[in-house]
Each structure stands twice: as structure tokens, then as C-alpha cells.
């Protein structure tokens, strides 16, 4: 009968039960023991060393100037700078992929310049040099200011507050990196997707918004999350503008006034850890959302379905 167990021939013995033993890995247990000892030593140092002064650390975390610096100089600047960086970066990426050589050239020069200039140097130039060089910005016909062909004049002092300059500087710098990230994401989408959209009558703008960018997000989200986390840390560079309403600057003020250096710095470090941990969770959820339909599980499942259909269909 098909599928039944074959009967052994007379005198033939069935193979015995294989007594398989798992391969032992003593090195793993040694590594676990060493790591556990190191972690225990670190915890013991944090708890028993009175110089950490944990009550003072948590007290500094709740100081009003520190919380103000956290809200304004860290969170608001990060969100606003990333909005500028992502929006302008996507635009620059589209320009870089355009058939127009002028748009490609402008995008390349912008990306080249802002990727080459350190952000600290950029903050110093924007915070100190722009107001000196251009106290007013005139919008009109070039070289025709003396003939009254200036349409609008902007007093730079009105927008030269530290927070505003910091947002503009970090946003412009971030756009150069986001342009390359967005360009890589757009190039990861198969060309046939655009051709299919064009066959359906979609114009280039609608194809980019409805077809290309949603698929490119799977590639864009992970490095964008890294850039957002880096931006949280780069807000400490606002001291070059200078900006006083910033988290680490306020922690330094407390450290200089109380002479409790490490507890004050560690209070700022804990806030950075909290914010970056939240951003990492958001990044993970976005990756799961835009990564649906991709990955080993989905591929294996589809492959097994095809194998079964071929075998039993």
C-alpha cells in the first residue's frame, strides 16, 4: 500500500535510535560570565561611588532651565531642522535625477558644499558672520540697487535669533545628506514601476508621489532615522551660534555653578538617551510599516506555496 512502512526482510534489523548530543560551546558560557562580571562591576561603581550623586542628577534633570533647553534647543530644533532637511533633501534628490542639466548641477553643487563644511564651522559662520556681512538682504534686480530696482529688503537682525539661525543652519546641512539618502531610495525602485504609471496616464509629479516615493520609503526610513538621532546630538553645536536655551549648555552652567561636573553632565546624557530611545522605537515601527511584503519570511512563505502547488497541484 502506498505510503505504508516497508516490512524489513527476515534477519534484517532496523537501525537503532540515534543518541545525538548537542555540540557544546563552553566559550559562550565563558563570554557570558565575563560580560556579567563587567556589568556587575559597572553597576557597583555607579551605586557605591558617592561622587555620582544620583539624587542631584535627577534634580538637575528637572531644573527649569534644563527643561527649557531640552524643549527649545533640542526637541524643537531637531524637529524643525529635520522637516527642512527632509523636504529640501527630497527636492534636491529629484533635481539630481532630472534630465535637466541645470537642475542636476545645482543639486550637485549644493550637496558638495554642505557635505564638505563641518556643522560646527557652519554654525559659527551663520551665527557670527552672516549678520556682519549682510545686515540687510535686498531682493531685486542684481547690480541695480542704486537705480531703485530693489523689490524687498529684509533686516537680518529680525531673523538672527539663535534658535532660528540654528534651525536654518542644521536644516540646510541635513538637506545635503538627505538628498543622497532620498536619491538612493528613488533609484532602488524598479524603472518598470514608473513606466507602468506613465502607461496609466500619470504625470511625473503624481508618479513620484503615488508610486515611487511610497516604495522608496523602505530604503529611506532606516538612514533617515539615523540622521534624526544624529540631529538630536548635533543640537549641542548650537553653542557656536550662540544659543543659551540648549540642553547641554544649561547642564554646563549647572556644572560650573555647583562644581558637580559629572552629575550635571550625566543629567544631560540621560535626557539624550531617553530622546534617542524614543526615536529608535519610532524608526523601528516605521521600518515594519514600510517593510511589509519584504524580507525572508514573506519570501520563504511564497516559495513554499509554489513548491506545494507544483508537488501536489
Tab-separated table of C-alpha atoms in Angstrom:
chain	number	residue	atom	x	y	z
A	1	UNK	CA	0.000	0.000	0.000
A	2	UNK	CA	1.306	3.356	-0.976
A	3	UNK	CA	2.591	5.324	1.965
A	4	UNK	CA	2.838	2.330	4.370
A	5	UNK	CA	6.015	1.477	6.299
A	6	UNK	CA	8.072	-1.203	4.458
A	7	UNK	CA	8.398	-4.531	6.255
A	8	UNK	CA	12.034	-5.454	6.971
A	9	UNK	CA	13.364	-8.618	5.352
A	10	UNK	CA	13.897	-11.705	7.548
A	11	UNK	CA	17.096	-11.347	9.541
A	12	UNK	CA	17.364	-7.662	8.795
A	13	UNK	CA	17.468	-5.393	11.829
A	14	UNK	CA	16.094	-1.895	11.970
A	15	UNK	CA	18.576	0.864	12.787
A	16	UNK	CA	18.644	1.771	16.458
A	17	UNK	CA	17.730	5.114	17.939
A	18	UNK	CA	20.429	7.707	17.335
A	19	UNK	CA	21.578	9.175	20.622
A	20	UNK	CA	22.562	12.609	19.285
A	21	UNK	CA	24.069	15.096	21.684
A	22	UNK	CA	24.176	18.826	21.035
A	23	UNK	CA	27.525	20.402	20.364
A	24	UNK	CA	28.809	22.089	23.464
A	25	UNK	CA	30.018	25.669	23.371
A	26	UNK	CA	31.993	26.321	26.551
A	27	UNK	CA	33.342	29.556	25.080
A	28	UNK	CA	29.870	31.047	25.113
A	29	UNK	CA	29.453	30.464	28.816
A	30	UNK	CA	32.885	31.939	29.496
A	31	UNK	CA	31.922	35.043	27.485
A	32	UNK	CA	28.601	35.319	29.351
A	33	UNK	CA	30.412	35.064	32.692
A	34	UNK	CA	32.943	37.733	31.732
A	35	UNK	CA	30.204	40.094	30.493
A	36	UNK	CA	28.148	39.507	33.650
A	37	UNK	CA	31.158	40.325	35.838
A	38	UNK	CA	31.882	43.528	33.891
A	39	UNK	CA	28.237	44.650	34.109
A	40	UNK	CA	28.146	43.881	37.838
A	41	UNK	CA	31.329	45.930	38.360
A	42	UNK	CA	29.840	48.872	36.461
A	43	UNK	CA	26.600	48.748	38.445
A	44	UNK	CA	28.565	48.510	41.682
A	45	UNK	CA	30.615	51.540	40.664
A	46	UNK	CA	27.508	53.567	39.836
A	47	UNK	CA	25.785	52.660	43.081
A	48	UNK	CA	28.652	52.780	45.579
A	49	UNK	CA	30.631	55.765	44.269
A	50	UNK	CA	29.255	58.828	46.110
A	51	UNK	CA	30.669	61.206	43.501
A	52	UNK	CA	27.903	60.241	41.087
A	53	UNK	CA	25.394	61.852	43.469
A	54	UNK	CA	22.291	60.345	41.839
A	55	UNK	CA	19.782	62.494	43.776
A	56	UNK	CA	21.494	65.577	42.341
A	57	UNK	CA	21.467	64.041	38.826
A	58	UNK	CA	17.681	63.661	38.892
A	59	UNK	CA	17.381	67.110	40.441
A	60	UNK	CA	19.324	68.658	37.558
A	61	UNK	CA	17.145	66.803	35.036
A	62	UNK	CA	14.126	68.646	36.433
A	63	UNK	CA	15.659	72.130	36.629
A	64	UNK	CA	13.555	74.666	34.713
A	65	UNK	CA	16.478	75.988	32.572
A	66	UNK	CA	17.469	72.419	31.699
A	67	UNK	CA	13.891	71.504	30.730
A	68	UNK	CA	13.635	74.710	28.683
A	69	UNK	CA	16.864	73.869	26.897
A	70	UNK	CA	15.557	70.349	26.282
A	71	UNK	CA	12.297	71.631	24.781
A	72	UNK	CA	13.635	74.542	22.720
A	73	UNK	CA	17.230	73.853	21.835
A	74	UNK	CA	16.963	70.079	21.470
A	75	UNK	CA	13.456	68.903	20.590
A	76	UNK	CA	12.130	71.911	18.653
A	77	UNK	CA	15.391	72.444	16.764
A	78	UNK	CA	15.604	68.738	15.920
A	79	UNK	CA	12.035	68.550	14.596
A	80	UNK	CA	12.237	71.818	12.631
A	81	UNK	CA	15.682	71.042	11.190
A	82	UNK	CA	14.620	67.559	10.111
A	83	UNK	CA	11.497	68.948	8.427
A	84	UNK	CA	13.662	71.379	6.440
A	85	UNK	CA	16.276	68.730	5.741
A	86	UNK	CA	13.862	66.019	4.585
A	87	UNK	CA	11.737	68.345	2.443
A	88	UNK	CA	14.687	70.072	0.780
A	89	UNK	CA	16.603	66.799	0.524
A	90	UNK	CA	13.829	65.074	-1.435
A	91	UNK	CA	13.611	68.092	-3.747
A	92	UNK	CA	17.383	68.014	-4.299
A	93	UNK	CA	17.265	64.277	-4.987
A	94	UNK	CA	14.577	64.762	-7.630
A	95	UNK	CA	16.638	67.577	-9.150
A	96	UNK	CA	19.742	65.350	-9.181
A	97	UNK	CA	17.817	62.677	-11.110
A	98	UNK	CA	16.278	65.176	-13.515
A	99	UNK	CA	17.063	65.262	-17.229
A	100	UNK	CA	17.711	68.998	-16.912
A	101	UNK	CA	21.492	69.578	-16.639
A	102	UNK	CA	20.991	72.892	-14.795
A	103	UNK	CA	18.920	71.246	-12.065
A	104	UNK	CA	21.421	68.408	-11.784
A	105	UNK	CA	24.284	70.895	-11.492
A	106	UNK	CA	22.581	72.983	-8.806
A	107	UNK	CA	21.778	69.882	-6.773
A	108	UNK	CA	25.337	68.564	-7.091
A	109	UNK	CA	26.932	71.870	-6.039
A	110	UNK	CA	24.589	72.225	-3.043
A	111	UNK	CA	25.274	68.666	-1.883
A	112	UNK	CA	29.014	69.045	-2.422
A	113	UNK	CA	29.218	72.288	-0.422
A	114	UNK	CA	27.158	71.380	2.638
A	115	UNK	CA	28.624	67.893	2.927
A	116	UNK	CA	32.124	69.375	2.863
A	117	UNK	CA	31.561	72.054	5.540
A	118	UNK	CA	31.611	70.834	9.172
A	119	UNK	CA	28.423	71.701	11.006
A	120	UNK	CA	30.240	73.454	13.824
A	121	UNK	CA	32.006	75.708	11.308
A	122	UNK	CA	28.688	76.334	9.550
A	123	UNK	CA	27.061	77.321	12.854
A	124	UNK	CA	29.860	79.787	13.599
A	125	UNK	CA	29.636	81.368	10.139
A	126	UNK	CA	25.852	81.691	10.254
A	127	UNK	CA	25.775	82.898	13.835
A	128	UNK	CA	28.551	85.470	13.635
A	129	UNK	CA	29.495	86.115	10.030
A	130	UNK	CA	26.218	86.493	8.137
A	131	UNK	CA	24.959	89.389	10.239
A	132	UNK	CA	28.316	91.133	9.811
A	133	UNK	CA	28.465	90.589	6.048
A	134	UNK	CA	24.798	91.136	5.249
A	135	UNK	CA	22.981	93.341	7.796
A	136	UNK	CA	20.184	93.589	5.211
A	137	UNK	CA	19.184	91.251	2.379
A	138	UNK	CA	17.939	93.047	-0.742
A	139	UNK	CA	15.742	91.183	-3.220
A	140	UNK	CA	15.586	92.684	-6.692
A	141	UNK	CA	17.464	93.030	-9.975
A	142	UNK	CA	21.192	92.277	-9.500
A	143	UNK	CA	23.551	95.279	-9.687
A	144	UNK	CA	20.567	97.648	-9.940
A	145	UNK	CA	20.165	98.641	-6.299
A	146	UNK	CA	21.265	102.227	-6.961
A	147	UNK	CA	18.559	102.551	-9.626
A	148	UNK	CA	15.736	101.672	-7.228
A	149	UNK	CA	15.151	98.181	-8.620
A	150	UNK	CA	15.052	96.558	-5.176
A	151	UNK	CA	11.689	94.930	-4.507
A	152	UNK	CA	12.144	93.925	-0.874
A	153	UNK	CA	14.692	94.471	1.886
A	154	UNK	CA	14.954	92.159	4.869
A	155	UNK	CA	16.576	93.205	8.127
A	156	UNK	CA	18.712	90.219	9.081
A	157	UNK	CA	18.550	91.184	12.749
A	158	UNK	CA	14.871	90.196	12.780
A	159	UNK	CA	15.736	86.552	11.984
A	160	UNK	CA	19.164	86.368	13.585
A	161	UNK	CA	17.986	84.920	16.899
A	162	UNK	CA	19.987	81.907	17.939
A	163	UNK	CA	17.226	79.323	17.624
A	164	UNK	CA	16.237	80.494	14.135
A	165	UNK	CA	19.818	80.505	12.873
A	166	UNK	CA	20.403	77.083	14.397
A	167	UNK	CA	17.331	75.617	12.699
A	168	UNK	CA	18.295	77.106	9.334
A	169	UNK	CA	21.921	76.010	9.573
A	170	UNK	CA	21.232	72.451	10.701
A	171	UNK	CA	18.355	72.114	8.237
A	172	UNK	CA	20.461	73.242	5.276
A	173	UNK	CA	23.276	70.914	6.277
A	174	UNK	CA	20.906	67.994	6.794
A	175	UNK	CA	19.329	68.521	3.357
A	176	UNK	CA	22.629	67.597	1.684
A	177	UNK	CA	22.710	64.221	3.423
A	178	UNK	CA	19.003	63.592	2.967
A	179	UNK	CA	19.389	64.295	-0.759
A	180	UNK	CA	21.757	61.340	-1.097
A	181	UNK	CA	19.536	59.128	1.062
A	182	UNK	CA	16.441	60.022	-0.959
A	183	UNK	CA	18.308	59.554	-4.232
A	184	UNK	CA	19.364	56.056	-3.182
A	185	UNK	CA	15.779	55.246	-2.214
A	186	UNK	CA	14.376	56.505	-5.518
A	187	UNK	CA	16.957	54.552	-7.507
A	188	UNK	CA	16.026	51.382	-5.602
A	189	UNK	CA	12.561	51.412	-7.212
A	190	UNK	CA	12.461	49.466	-10.454
A	191	UNK	CA	12.213	51.555	-13.600
A	192	UNK	CA	9.255	49.462	-14.715
A	193	UNK	CA	7.158	50.983	-11.928
A	194	UNK	CA	7.456	54.411	-13.496
A	195	UNK	CA	6.828	53.083	-16.970
A	196	UNK	CA	3.678	51.355	-15.762
A	197	UNK	CA	2.481	54.570	-14.107
A	198	UNK	CA	3.164	56.534	-17.288
A	199	UNK	CA	1.214	53.925	-19.259
A	200	UNK	CA	-1.736	54.576	-16.960
A	201	UNK	CA	-1.570	58.286	-17.783
A	202	UNK	CA	0.119	59.587	-14.621
A	203	UNK	CA	2.359	62.612	-14.947
A	204	UNK	CA	5.862	62.720	-13.474
A	205	UNK	CA	4.820	64.526	-10.281
A	206	UNK	CA	1.979	62.128	-9.500
A	207	UNK	CA	4.135	59.118	-10.340
A	208	UNK	CA	6.779	60.319	-7.884
A	209	UNK	CA	4.256	60.978	-5.108
A	210	UNK	CA	1.986	57.955	-5.562
A	211	UNK	CA	4.249	55.250	-6.940
A	212	UNK	CA	7.969	55.880	-6.449
A	213	UNK	CA	8.294	57.541	-3.036
A	214	UNK	CA	5.992	55.108	-1.150
A	215	UNK	CA	8.149	52.207	-2.373
A	216	UNK	CA	11.390	54.092	-1.785
A	217	UNK	CA	10.471	54.678	1.860
A	218	UNK	CA	11.613	51.147	2.705
A	219	UNK	CA	15.159	52.218	1.806
A	220	UNK	CA	14.856	55.819	3.014
A	221	UNK	CA	13.476	55.246	6.536
A	222	UNK	CA	16.456	53.459	8.239
A	223	UNK	CA	19.139	56.050	7.346
A	224	UNK	CA	16.659	58.876	7.957
A	225	UNK	CA	16.115	57.535	11.469
A	226	UNK	CA	19.856	57.554	11.983
A	227	UNK	CA	20.007	61.152	10.756
A	228	UNK	CA	17.246	62.181	13.181
A	229	UNK	CA	19.134	60.607	16.080
A	230	UNK	CA	22.322	62.331	14.950
A	231	UNK	CA	20.446	65.629	14.759
A	232	UNK	CA	19.439	65.302	18.428
A	233	UNK	CA	23.109	65.087	19.323
A	234	UNK	CA	24.168	67.809	16.882
A	235	UNK	CA	21.926	70.332	18.636
A	236	UNK	CA	24.732	70.625	21.182
A	237	UNK	CA	26.617	72.506	18.421
A	238	UNK	CA	24.202	75.419	18.850
A	239	UNK	CA	26.666	76.789	21.378
A	240	UNK	CA	28.578	78.112	18.347
A	241	UNK	CA	25.683	80.401	17.283
A	242	UNK	CA	25.478	81.016	20.305
A	243	UNK	CA	22.264	79.635	21.863
A	244	UNK	CA	21.776	79.520	25.613
A	245	UNK	CA	18.414	77.672	25.569
A	246	UNK	CA	20.047	74.338	24.812
A	247	UNK	CA	20.214	71.183	26.921
A	248	UNK	CA	23.958	70.609	27.212
A	249	UNK	CA	24.716	74.312	27.588
A	250	UNK	CA	22.373	74.518	30.568
A	251	UNK	CA	23.942	71.389	32.058
A	252	UNK	CA	27.334	73.073	31.731
A	253	UNK	CA	26.004	76.161	33.521
A	254	UNK	CA	24.829	73.992	36.421
A	255	UNK	CA	28.176	72.167	36.489
A	256	UNK	CA	30.136	75.437	36.595
A	257	UNK	CA	27.954	76.899	39.343
A	258	UNK	CA	27.831	73.837	41.578
A	259	UNK	CA	31.232	72.264	40.759
A	260	UNK	CA	29.430	68.933	40.382
A	261	UNK	CA	30.695	68.257	36.898
A	262	UNK	CA	29.853	64.615	36.221
A	263	UNK	CA	26.391	64.579	37.838
A	264	UNK	CA	25.392	67.624	35.788
A	265	UNK	CA	26.759	66.189	32.546
A	266	UNK	CA	25.158	62.824	33.254
A	267	UNK	CA	21.782	64.521	33.668
A	268	UNK	CA	22.063	65.795	30.093
A	269	UNK	CA	23.301	62.388	28.946
A	270	UNK	CA	20.215	60.695	30.401
A	271	UNK	CA	17.932	63.102	28.519
A	272	UNK	CA	19.789	62.364	25.272
A	273	UNK	CA	19.403	58.631	25.920
A	274	UNK	CA	15.668	58.999	26.528
A	275	UNK	CA	15.017	61.050	23.384
A	276	UNK	CA	17.145	58.835	21.152
A	277	UNK	CA	15.487	55.694	22.548
A	278	UNK	CA	12.059	57.082	21.661
A	279	UNK	CA	13.269	57.899	18.146
A	280	UNK	CA	14.659	54.383	17.768
A	281	UNK	CA	11.249	52.930	18.650
A	282	UNK	CA	9.548	55.208	16.124
A	283	UNK	CA	12.110	54.203	13.495
A	284	UNK	CA	11.507	50.501	14.189
A	285	UNK	CA	7.747	50.906	13.753
A	286	UNK	CA	8.172	52.830	10.521
A	287	UNK	CA	10.544	50.178	9.207
A	288	UNK	CA	7.968	47.468	9.929
A	289	UNK	CA	5.254	49.527	8.250
A	290	UNK	CA	7.147	50.226	5.035
A	291	UNK	CA	8.874	46.833	5.018
A	292	UNK	CA	5.678	44.802	4.776
A	293	UNK	CA	5.901	42.317	1.943
A	294	UNK	CA	9.697	42.244	2.057
A	295	UNK	CA	12.063	40.032	3.987
A	296	UNK	CA	12.891	36.381	4.417
A	297	UNK	CA	9.604	35.287	5.976
A	298	UNK	CA	7.462	36.566	3.159
A	299	UNK	CA	9.806	35.231	0.513
A	300	UNK	CA	10.055	31.783	2.100
A	301	UNK	CA	6.310	31.587	2.504
A	302	UNK	CA	5.725	32.405	-1.149
A	303	UNK	CA	8.388	29.924	-2.215
A	304	UNK	CA	6.892	27.101	-0.129
A	305	UNK	CA	3.455	27.816	-1.559
A	306	UNK	CA	4.816	27.466	-5.083
A	307	UNK	CA	6.647	24.257	-4.212
A	308	UNK	CA	3.497	22.745	-2.733
A	309	UNK	CA	1.435	23.738	-5.744
A	310	UNK	CA	3.973	22.119	-8.058
A	311	UNK	CA	4.197	18.966	-5.970
A	312	UNK	CA	0.559	18.365	-5.225
A	313	UNK	CA	-1.301	20.613	-7.631
